[in-house]
CSV table of C-alpha atoms in Angstrom, one decimal:
chain,number,residue,atom,x,y,z
A,1,MET,CA,-7.5,-26.2,5.8
A,2,LYS,CA,-8.3,-23.4,3.1
A,3,SER,CA,-7.1,-23.9,0.0
A,4,GLN,CA,-4.8,-21.0,-1.4
A,5,ARG,CA,-8.4,-19.7,-4.0
A,6,GLN,CA,-10.3,-19.5,-0.8
A,7,MET,CA,-7.2,-17.7,1.1
A,8,ILE,CA,-6.4,-15.3,-1.9
A,9,SER,CA,-10.5,-14.3,-2.4
A,10,LEU,CA,-10.7,-13.7,1.0
A,11,LYS,CA,-7.8,-10.9,0.6
A,12,VAL,CA,-8.2,-9.1,-2.3
A,13,ALA,CA,-12.8,-8.8,-0.9
A,14,ARG,CA,-13.7,-5.4,-1.2
A,15,SER,CA,-16.6,-5.3,0.8
A,16,TYR,CA,-18.4,-6.4,4.0
A,17,SER,CA,-20.6,-8.4,1.2
A,18,GLU,CA,-17.8,-10.1,-0.7
A,19,VAL,CA,-16.2,-10.7,3.1
A,20,ASN,CA,-19.1,-12.5,4.2
A,21,GLU,CA,-19.1,-13.8,0.6
A,22,CYS,CA,-15.5,-15.1,1.4
A,23,PHE,CA,-15.8,-16.3,4.8
A,24,GLY,CA,-19.1,-18.9,3.0
A,25,VAL,CA,-16.9,-20.2,0.6
A,26,MET,CA,-14.0,-21.4,3.6
A,27,GLY,CA,-17.1,-22.8,5.5
A,28,VAL,CA,-16.8,-20.1,8.3
A,29,GLU,CA,-20.8,-19.2,9.4
A,30,VAL,CA,-21.5,-15.8,10.7
A,31,ARG,CA,-24.1,-15.6,13.1
A,32,ASP,CA,-26.3,-12.6,12.5
A,33,ASP,CA,-25.1,-11.3,16.1
A,34,GLN,CA,-20.7,-11.3,15.4
A,35,PRO,CA,-21.2,-9.0,12.3
A,36,VAL,CA,-18.5,-9.9,9.3
A,37,SER,CA,-17.6,-5.8,9.8
A,38,GLN,CA,-15.9,-6.3,12.9
A,39,PHE,CA,-13.5,-8.9,10.6
A,40,LEU,CA,-12.5,-5.8,8.8
A,41,ASP,CA,-9.8,-4.7,10.3
A,42,VAL,CA,-7.3,-7.5,9.1
A,43,PHE,CA,-8.5,-5.5,5.5
A,44,TYR,CA,-6.2,-2.4,5.3
A,45,ARG,CA,-8.8,0.7,4.8
A,46,ILE,CA,-8.3,4.6,3.7
A,47,ALA,CA,-7.5,5.7,7.9
A,48,ARG,CA,-4.3,3.4,7.8
A,49,LEU,CA,-3.1,6.1,5.5
A,50,ILE,CA,-3.1,9.6,8.3
A,51,PRO,CA,0.2,10.5,9.2
A,52,ALA,CA,0.4,9.6,12.3
A,53,GLY,CA,-0.2,12.9,14.5
A,54,GLN,CA,-1.0,14.7,12.0
A,55,ASP,CA,-2.8,18.0,13.0
A,56,LEU,CA,-4.5,19.7,10.4
A,57,LYS,CA,-4.0,23.2,10.0
A,58,PHE,CA,-7.0,25.4,7.2
A,59,VAL,CA,-8.0,28.8,6.8
A,60,GLU,CA,-10.4,31.0,5.1
A,61,PRO,CA,-11.0,32.4,1.9
A,62,THR,CA,-10.3,35.8,3.3
A,63,THR,CA,-6.8,34.7,4.5
A,64,THR,CA,-4.1,35.5,2.1
A,65,VAL,CA,-1.8,34.1,0.3
A,66,VAL,CA,1.2,35.4,3.0
A,67,ASP,CA,-0.6,35.0,5.1
A,68,ALA,CA,-1.5,31.1,3.8
A,69,LEU,CA,2.1,30.0,3.0
A,70,SER,CA,3.3,32.0,6.0
A,71,ILE,CA,1.5,28.0,7.7
A,72,MET,CA,2.3,25.6,4.8
A,73,ARG,CA,6.0,26.0,5.8
A,74,ILE,CA,5.8,26.6,9.3
A,75,ASN,CA,4.1,23.4,9.1
A,76,ASP,CA,5.5,21.5,6.1
A,77,TYR,CA,2.6,21.0,4.1
A,78,ASP,CA,2.6,21.0,0.0
A,79,GLN,CA,-1.9,22.2,0.8
A,80,ILE,CA,-4.2,23.2,2.9
A,81,PRO,CA,-8.1,22.9,4.0
A,82,VAL,CA,-9.8,26.6,3.2
A,83,LEU,CA,-13.0,25.7,5.7
A,84,ALA,CA,-15.8,28.6,5.4
A,85,ASN,CA,-18.9,27.8,7.9
A,86,GLY,CA,-18.2,24.8,9.5
A,87,LYS,CA,-17.5,23.8,5.8
A,88,VAL,CA,-14.2,23.0,3.5
A,89,ILE,CA,-14.8,24.8,0.6
A,90,GLY,CA,-11.9,23.4,-1.6
A,91,VAL,CA,-7.4,23.1,-1.0
A,92,PHE,CA,-5.6,26.2,-1.2
A,93,GLY,CA,-1.7,24.6,-2.6
A,94,TYR,CA,1.7,25.4,-4.0
A,95,LYS,CA,0.1,23.3,-7.7
A,96,SER,CA,-2.7,25.3,-7.6
A,97,PHE,CA,-1.5,29.3,-6.9
A,98,ALA,CA,1.2,28.6,-9.4
A,99,ASP,CA,-1.5,27.6,-12.4
A,100,GLN,CA,-3.9,30.0,-11.0
A,101,LEU,CA,-0.5,32.8,-10.9
A,102,PHE,CA,0.4,32.3,-14.4
A,103,ARG,CA,-2.9,32.3,-15.7
A,104,LEU,CA,-4.0,35.0,-14.4
A,105,LYS,CA,-0.2,37.1,-15.7
A,106,LEU,CA,-0.4,37.9,-12.5
A,107,ALA,CA,2.9,40.3,-11.1
A,108,PRO,CA,5.0,39.8,-7.7
A,109,HIS,CA,3.6,43.3,-6.2
A,110,ASP,CA,-0.2,42.1,-7.1
A,111,LEU,CA,0.8,39.4,-3.5
A,112,PRO,CA,-0.1,40.8,-0.9
A,113,ASP,CA,-3.9,41.9,-1.0
A,114,LEU,CA,-4.2,38.8,-2.7
A,115,THR,CA,-6.0,36.1,-0.9
A,116,VAL,CA,-6.8,31.9,-1.2
A,117,ALA,CA,-9.5,32.8,-2.7
A,118,LEU,CA,-8.6,33.2,-6.1
A,119,PHE,CA,-6.6,29.5,-5.8
A,120,LEU,CA,-9.0,26.8,-5.1
A,121,GLU,CA,-8.8,23.6,-6.2
A,122,LYS,CA,-11.7,21.4,-6.0
A,123,PRO,CA,-11.4,19.3,-2.6
A,124,GLU,CA,-11.6,15.3,-3.4
A,125,PHE,CA,-12.8,13.0,0.0
A,126,ARG,CA,-13.0,9.9,1.0
A,127,LYS,CA,-14.2,7.8,4.3
A,128,MET,CA,-11.8,6.8,6.5
A,129,ASP,CA,-13.7,3.7,6.8
A,130,GLY,CA,-13.2,3.4,2.6
A,131,GLU,CA,-11.4,0.6,0.7
A,132,PHE,CA,-7.5,0.6,-1.2
A,133,ARG,CA,-9.2,0.3,-5.1
A,134,GLU,CA,-9.2,4.0,-6.0
A,135,ILE,CA,-6.1,5.3,-4.5
A,136,LEU,CA,-3.5,5.5,-6.1
A,137,GLU,CA,-5.3,6.4,-9.1
A,138,LEU,CA,-7.0,9.4,-7.0
A,139,LEU,CA,-3.7,10.6,-6.0
A,140,GLN,CA,-2.4,10.4,-9.2
A,141,ARG,CA,-4.6,12.1,-10.4
A,142,ASN,CA,-5.2,14.9,-7.6
A,143,ARG,CA,-1.9,13.9,-5.5
A,144,HIS,CA,-3.8,14.1,-1.8
A,145,PHE,CA,-7.8,14.1,-0.5
A,146,LEU,CA,-9.5,15.2,1.8
A,147,VAL,CA,-10.0,12.4,4.5
A,148,VAL,CA,-13.7,12.6,6.7
A,149,ASP,CA,-15.0,10.9,9.4
A,150,LYS,CA,-18.9,8.9,8.9
A,151,ASN,CA,-20.7,12.3,10.3
A,152,ASP,CA,-18.7,14.0,6.6
A,153,GLY,CA,-16.7,16.0,9.2
A,154,VAL,CA,-12.6,16.8,7.6
A,155,GLN,CA,-10.5,14.8,10.6
A,156,ALA,CA,-7.1,14.6,8.1
A,157,ILE,CA,-5.4,14.8,4.2
A,158,VAL,CA,-3.6,12.3,2.7
A,159,THR,CA,-0.8,12.8,0.1
A,160,GLU,CA,1.0,11.2,-2.1
A,161,SER,CA,4.6,11.1,-0.2
A,162,ASP,CA,1.3,9.8,2.4
A,163,ALA,CA,0.2,6.6,0.7
A,164,ILE,CA,4.5,6.1,-0.4
A,165,ALA,CA,5.5,6.1,2.5
A,166,PHE,CA,2.9,3.6,4.2
A,167,PHE,CA,2.9,1.4,0.8
A,168,ASN,CA,7.0,1.4,1.5
A,169,ILE,CA,7.0,-0.3,5.4
A,170,ILE,CA,4.0,-3.0,4.1
A,171,ALA,CA,6.2,-3.8,0.7
A,172,SER,CA,9.6,-3.2,2.4
A,173,PRO,CA,9.3,-6.7,4.3
A,174,PHE,CA,8.4,-8.9,0.8
A,175,ILE,CA,11.1,-6.3,-1.4
A,176,LEU,CA,13.7,-8.4,1.5
A,177,ILE,CA,12.1,-11.7,1.1
A,178,GLN,CA,12.6,-11.4,-2.6
A,179,GLU,CA,16.6,-10.3,-3.1
A,180,ALA,CA,16.6,-13.6,-0.1
A,181,GLU,CA,15.2,-16.2,-2.2
A,182,LEU,CA,16.9,-14.6,-5.5
A,183,ALA,CA,20.4,-13.9,-3.5
A,184,LEU,CA,20.1,-18.2,-2.1
A,185,ARG,CA,19.1,-19.0,-6.0
A,186,GLU,CA,22.4,-18.2,-7.3
A,187,LEU,CA,24.8,-19.7,-4.8
A,188,MET,CA,22.8,-22.2,-5.4
A,189,ARG,CA,22.7,-22.7,-8.8
A,190,ARG,CA,26.9,-22.1,-8.5
A,191,ALA,CA,26.8,-25.5,-5.3
A,192,VAL,CA,25.6,-27.8,-7.5
A,193,THR,CA,24.7,-28.6,-11.9
A,194,GLU,CA,21.4,-29.2,-13.4
A,195,ASP,CA,21.8,-32.4,-13.0
A,196,GLU,CA,22.4,-32.8,-9.9
A,197,LEU,CA,19.8,-30.0,-8.8
A,198,ALA,CA,17.6,-32.6,-10.3
A,199,GLU,CA,18.6,-35.0,-7.8
A,200,CYS,CA,18.6,-32.7,-5.2
A,201,ALA,CA,15.2,-32.4,-5.6
A,202,ARG,CA,14.3,-35.2,-5.9
A,203,LEU,CA,15.4,-36.5,-2.6
A,204,ALA,CA,14.4,-33.1,-0.6
A,205,LEU,CA,11.0,-32.8,-2.2
A,206,THR,CA,9.3,-36.6,-3.2
A,207,GLN,CA,7.4,-37.1,-1.0
A,208,GLN,CA,6.1,-33.5,-0.3
A,209,ALA,CA,6.0,-33.7,-4.2
A,210,THR,CA,3.4,-37.3,-4.1
A,211,ALA,CA,1.1,-35.1,-0.5
A,212,THR,CA,0.6,-32.6,-2.7
A,213,GLY,CA,-0.2,-33.8,-6.0
A,214,ARG,CA,1.8,-30.9,-7.9
A,215,PRO,CA,4.7,-32.3,-9.9
A,216,LEU,CA,8.9,-32.4,-8.5
A,217,PRO,CA,10.0,-29.6,-9.6
A,218,GLN,CA,13.3,-29.3,-11.1
A,219,SER,CA,14.5,-26.2,-12.5
A,220,LEU,CA,15.8,-23.5,-9.3
A,221,GLU,CA,13.0,-21.6,-11.1
A,222,GLU,CA,9.8,-24.6,-10.4
A,223,MET,CA,10.7,-24.4,-7.2
A,224,ASP,CA,10.0,-21.6,-4.3
A,225,LEU,CA,11.9,-20.4,-1.2
A,226,GLY,CA,10.2,-23.6,0.8
A,227,ASN,CA,11.7,-25.9,-1.6
A,228,TYR,CA,15.3,-24.0,-1.9
A,229,LEU,CA,15.3,-24.1,2.3
A,230,GLY,CA,14.0,-28.1,1.9
A,231,ILE,CA,16.6,-28.9,-0.4
A,232,ILE,CA,19.5,-27.3,1.5
A,233,ARG,CA,18.4,-29.1,4.8
A,234,ASP,CA,18.3,-32.5,3.9
A,235,THR,CA,21.8,-34.0,4.8
A,236,ARG,CA,21.7,-35.6,2.0
A,237,ASN,CA,22.2,-32.7,0.1
A,238,TRP,CA,23.9,-31.2,2.2
A,239,PRO,CA,27.4,-31.1,1.8
A,240,LYS,CA,27.3,-30.2,-2.2
A,241,PHE,CA,26.5,-27.1,-0.7
A,242,ALA,CA,28.4,-26.3,2.2
A,243,ARG,CA,31.6,-25.1,0.2
A,244,THR,CA,29.5,-22.8,-0.8
A,245,LEU,CA,27.1,-21.4,1.1
A,246,GLY,CA,29.5,-21.8,4.4
A,247,GLU,CA,30.3,-25.2,6.9
């Protein structure tokens, strides 16, 4: 049986060596013909942030600002990579355009002759199988980065909104569970007094507390969702909660 500490260690492992070490701590032998990399699918990698069906477009340094803005509008981009001789030399975006336009004090009648080369941001690159540890700080600083494959070929762009959408999907189930737990806690608080709750806990949770060597929780704040359900499901306790929770 894996301890909670071992499970947490595995969850936060951030490199091949750390994953290997975690498996070793848990007593799992990883053979030479069984590379640790095969276990890394359970960990989040940068490739997971790329929106499904993204069709990355590029422009050249000689592309006019008007044409680049048109491409961005059609494809719902906030920025677009600039490619020269097969290599990304920068990123043109609404912010870099506005910043440079203001700095150079350019007038609207100058726009038709301007090219994106004048408005480039330095690109940030990250590998497809890169780790998540820097992502939030990077996006706060730069708002986007380019994703490259093992041959350094640019495959996608990841933006703040992509990261927000991804983390929303990941976090939503946990938020719902927490909301359910808090709602159940409040209903239990309304159903019984503190003394009655302590007695309910004694009846339903003593055996589990003894088996795990943990102290018997006395208050709702000391309990988790499993404790709540254990108390409510105990037939000796249910009559106290039936009216509040429903027959």
